[in-house]
Short mmCIF file of C-alpha atoms in Angstrom, two decimals:
data_model
loop_
_atom_site.label_atom_id
_atom_site.label_comp_id
_atom_site.label_asym_id
_atom_site.label_seq_id
_atom_site.Cartn_x
_atom_site.Cartn_y
_atom_site.Cartn_z
CA MET A 1 2.28 -5.20 12.55
CA ASP A 2 -0.62 -5.02 10.12
CA PHE A 3 1.15 -6.29 6.69
CA THR A 4 -1.36 -4.23 4.74
CA VAL A 5 -0.17 -1.04 6.45
CA TRP A 6 3.33 -2.39 5.61
CA GLU A 7 3.06 -3.18 2.10
CA PRO A 8 2.67 0.08 0.51
CA VAL A 9 6.06 1.06 2.48
CA TYR A 10 7.51 -2.61 1.56
CA LYS A 11 6.89 -1.83 -1.97
CA GLU A 12 8.48 1.45 -2.45
CA ILE A 13 11.65 -0.02 -0.91
CA LEU A 14 11.48 -3.16 -3.45
CA GLN A 15 11.43 -0.49 -6.05
CA ASP A 16 14.02 2.14 -4.71
CA PHE A 17 16.54 -0.69 -4.48
CA GLY A 18 15.53 -3.09 -7.10
CA PHE A 19 14.96 -5.67 -5.09
CA SER A 20 13.04 -9.11 -5.99
CA ARG A 21 9.71 -9.49 -3.73
CA GLU A 22 9.77 -13.22 -5.03
CA GLU A 23 13.30 -13.66 -3.59
CA ASP A 24 11.79 -12.36 -0.64
CA GLU A 25 9.10 -14.52 -0.51
CA ARG A 26 11.17 -17.94 -1.14
CA ALA A 27 13.58 -17.05 1.69
CA ALA A 28 10.81 -16.77 4.08
CA LEU A 29 9.47 -20.33 2.69
CA LEU A 30 13.42 -21.51 3.21
CA LEU A 31 13.48 -20.21 6.89
CA SER A 32 9.85 -21.38 7.40
CA GLN A 33 10.91 -25.01 6.48
CA LEU A 34 14.35 -24.36 8.75
CA LEU A 35 12.10 -23.49 11.99
CA GLU A 36 9.96 -26.70 11.61
CA GLN A 37 12.77 -28.21 12.78
CA LEU A 38 13.67 -26.68 15.95
CA VAL A 39 12.10 -25.58 18.91
CA SER A 40 11.29 -21.91 18.33
CA PRO A 41 9.94 -19.93 21.67
CA GLY A 42 7.29 -17.73 19.21
CA LYS A 43 6.99 -13.98 19.30
CA ASP A 44 4.98 -14.23 23.08
CA ALA A 45 8.74 -14.61 23.93
CA LEU A 46 9.25 -11.38 22.87
CA LYS A 47 6.51 -9.87 24.42
CA LYS A 48 7.35 -11.19 27.84
CA VAL A 49 10.93 -9.40 27.91
CA ILE A 50 9.76 -6.14 26.08
CA SER A 51 6.10 -5.20 27.38
CA GLY A 52 6.08 -2.27 29.18
CA LYS A 53 10.29 -2.08 29.88
CA GLU A 54 12.75 0.70 29.09
CA VAL A 55 14.56 -0.48 26.00
CA LEU A 56 17.66 0.41 24.56
CA VAL A 57 18.28 -0.40 20.87
CA CYS A 58 21.54 -0.71 19.55
CA GLY A 59 22.72 -0.06 16.12
CA ASN A 60 26.29 -1.28 14.96
CA ALA A 61 27.58 2.76 13.95
CA PRO A 62 30.90 3.27 14.92
CA THR A 63 29.89 5.51 17.94
CA LEU A 64 28.35 2.62 19.82
CA ALA A 65 31.15 1.41 22.08
CA ALA A 66 31.29 4.91 23.35
CA ASP A 67 27.60 5.57 23.86
CA LEU A 68 27.18 2.13 25.73
CA GLU A 69 30.13 3.60 28.06
CA ARG A 70 27.67 6.75 28.77
CA LEU A 71 25.02 4.48 30.06
CA ASP A 72 23.42 2.03 33.20
CA LEU A 73 23.39 -0.73 31.05
CA GLU A 74 21.74 -3.02 33.56
CA ARG A 75 19.10 -0.86 33.34
CA TYR A 76 17.51 -1.73 29.91
CA VAL A 77 16.07 -4.13 27.99
CA ILE A 78 18.46 -4.80 25.20
CA ILE A 79 17.89 -5.15 21.69
CA ALA A 80 20.95 -5.32 19.42
CA ALA A 81 21.01 -5.33 15.75
CA ASP A 82 23.32 -7.60 14.04
CA GLY A 83 26.96 -6.60 14.59
CA ALA A 84 26.03 -4.64 17.67
CA THR A 85 25.78 -7.79 19.35
CA ALA A 86 29.43 -8.22 19.73
CA VAL A 87 29.86 -4.38 20.81
CA VAL A 88 27.01 -5.19 23.37
CA MET A 89 28.78 -8.14 24.80
CA ASP A 90 32.27 -6.51 24.89
CA ALA A 91 31.12 -4.24 26.98
CA GLY A 92 29.74 -6.49 29.63
CA ARG A 93 26.37 -7.18 28.82
CA MET A 94 24.39 -10.10 27.05
CA PRO A 95 21.32 -8.91 24.89
CA ASP A 96 18.11 -9.87 25.61
CA VAL A 97 17.29 -9.73 22.15
CA ILE A 98 19.28 -9.97 18.58
CA VAL A 99 17.90 -8.47 15.11
CA THR A 100 19.98 -10.18 12.43
CA ASP A 101 19.87 -11.13 8.70
CA LEU A 102 23.44 -12.87 9.56
CA ASP A 103 25.60 -10.56 7.78
CA GLY A 104 27.63 -9.59 10.71
CA ASP A 105 29.67 -11.48 13.61
CA VAL A 106 27.42 -14.73 13.89
CA GLU A 107 29.62 -16.72 15.67
CA ARG A 108 28.97 -14.22 18.59
CA GLU A 109 25.48 -14.32 17.93
CA ILE A 110 25.30 -17.61 18.42
CA GLU A 111 27.10 -17.53 21.36
CA ALA A 112 24.65 -15.12 22.60
CA SER A 113 21.63 -17.40 21.80
CA ASP A 114 23.32 -20.41 23.80
CA HIS A 115 23.11 -17.92 26.66
CA GLY A 116 19.46 -17.20 26.57
CA SER A 117 19.32 -13.98 24.04
CA LEU A 118 16.19 -14.60 21.91
CA VAL A 119 17.12 -14.47 18.34
CA VAL A 120 14.77 -12.52 15.67
CA VAL A 121 16.57 -14.09 12.00
CA HIS A 122 15.52 -12.35 8.97
CA ALA A 123 15.19 -13.70 5.87
CA HIS A 124 15.37 -11.68 2.76
CA GLY A 125 16.18 -12.52 -0.80
CA ASP A 126 20.08 -11.98 -0.75
CA ASN A 127 20.88 -14.08 2.74
CA MET A 128 19.48 -17.89 1.62
CA GLY A 129 22.54 -18.98 2.02
CA ARG A 130 23.09 -18.01 5.52
CA LEU A 131 20.23 -18.85 6.49
CA LEU A 132 20.97 -22.64 5.22
CA LYS A 133 24.54 -22.48 7.25
CA TYR A 134 23.75 -20.80 10.46
CA VAL A 135 20.30 -21.21 11.36
CA PRO A 136 20.18 -24.92 12.50
CA ARG A 137 23.06 -23.69 14.90
CA PHE A 138 21.13 -20.91 17.01
CA GLN A 139 18.63 -21.73 19.83
CA ASN A 140 15.74 -19.50 20.79
CA ILE A 141 14.80 -18.05 17.45
CA ILE A 142 11.90 -15.89 15.99
CA GLY A 143 11.90 -15.72 12.13
CA SER A 144 11.07 -12.67 10.57
CA THR A 145 10.40 -11.48 6.94
CA GLN A 146 9.68 -7.92 5.22
CA ALA A 147 7.28 -9.86 2.64
CA VAL A 148 4.13 -11.25 3.50
CA PRO A 149 4.16 -13.29 6.95
CA LEU A 150 4.14 -17.13 7.20
CA GLU A 151 2.53 -19.07 10.28
CA ASN A 152 5.79 -19.27 11.91
CA ILE A 153 7.49 -16.43 10.03
CA PHE A 154 6.26 -12.90 11.15
CA ASN A 155 6.38 -9.35 10.11
CA PHE A 156 7.23 -7.04 12.28
CA GLY A 157 7.59 -3.96 10.16
CA GLY A 158 11.21 -1.93 9.28
CA PHE A 159 13.79 -2.64 6.76
CA THR A 160 17.50 -2.57 7.77
CA ASP A 161 18.79 -4.35 11.09
CA GLY A 162 18.92 -1.23 12.79
CA ASP A 163 15.26 -0.01 12.29
CA ARG A 164 13.88 -3.33 12.27
CA ALA A 165 15.10 -3.50 15.87
CA VAL A 166 13.29 -0.30 16.81
CA TYR A 167 10.03 -1.88 15.05
CA VAL A 168 10.46 -4.98 17.64
CA ALA A 169 10.73 -2.63 20.18
CA TYR A 170 7.55 -0.78 19.43
CA GLU A 171 5.49 -3.83 18.25
CA PHE A 172 5.79 -5.65 21.30
CA GLY A 173 4.94 -2.11 23.65
CA ALA A 174 8.61 -0.94 25.07
CA GLY A 175 7.61 1.31 27.66
CA THR A 176 10.48 3.85 26.60
CA ILE A 177 12.69 3.43 23.50
CA LYS A 178 16.34 4.50 23.62
CA LEU A 179 18.89 4.55 20.71
CA ALA A 180 22.64 4.03 20.84
CA GLY A 181 25.17 3.53 17.98
CA PHE A 182 22.36 4.87 15.03
CA PHE A 183 24.70 7.57 13.33
CA PHE A 184 22.45 8.33 10.18
CA ASP A 185 25.03 10.85 8.78
CA ASP A 186 27.86 9.01 8.50
CA PRO A 187 30.15 10.45 5.54
CA VAL A 188 32.22 7.22 4.98
CA VAL A 189 29.71 4.64 4.08
CA SER A 190 28.68 3.58 0.67
CA PRO A 191 26.00 5.00 -1.47
CA PHE A 192 24.37 2.00 -1.09
CA LYS A 193 24.72 1.96 2.69
CA LYS A 194 23.72 5.87 2.77
CA LYS A 195 20.49 5.07 0.97
CA LYS A 196 19.79 2.34 3.69
CA LEU A 197 20.68 4.95 6.38
CA LYS A 198 17.92 7.34 4.99
CA TRP A 199 15.73 4.78 5.05
CA ALA A 200 16.07 3.71 8.51
CA ARG A 201 15.84 7.13 9.60
CA ARG A 202 12.62 7.60 7.84
CA LEU A 203 11.20 4.43 9.23
CA ILE A 204 11.98 5.48 12.81
CA SER A 205 10.89 8.93 12.63
CA SER A 206 7.23 7.47 11.41
CA LEU A 207 7.18 5.39 14.90
CA GLY A 208 8.12 9.00 16.78
CA VAL A 209 10.51 7.75 18.34
CA LYS A 210 13.37 10.30 19.26
CA PHE A 211 17.07 10.11 17.96
#
């Protein structure tokens, strides 16, 4: 993702939610420093796993388990968005890639990383405490930000874990992208979550990915 292309969208998100760009940048710097103490596979590992493949991106809507039952999971490279990780694992598959800001079932995500899943850990202004707590426990971490990228922290585009997972698939040349566990019109979520789902729909639509 060219940050000059992403930045206008990012500024609109910041304004819409009242988030702090400075705090996002602080979080990215913190994650960068934490990753200097670890061995990261780098973004080329994502390209190797994703490029040219049939990719299933799993969001964490309540429909995910039922969606997975209808699919041949061995057919796909699976990218799980945060809390979707546990559901995918319970369905008998280890995600190939996890995209997370560490507010889901982190213990299951750590378990998956121990079994080889690549983990795209996202830094933003509200999760610095979780970065400090959990990042040292992971393996196979690639760092991401929604702000200006750093040498070892990448901006793949996207905002929520779900749409950012789609952006990762798109960025690294997935042959096809299929969605499971996405419910943009969930009537029971909070107004804040509804706003995030609206953004997720918009961002995924901008890539031409069908729902």
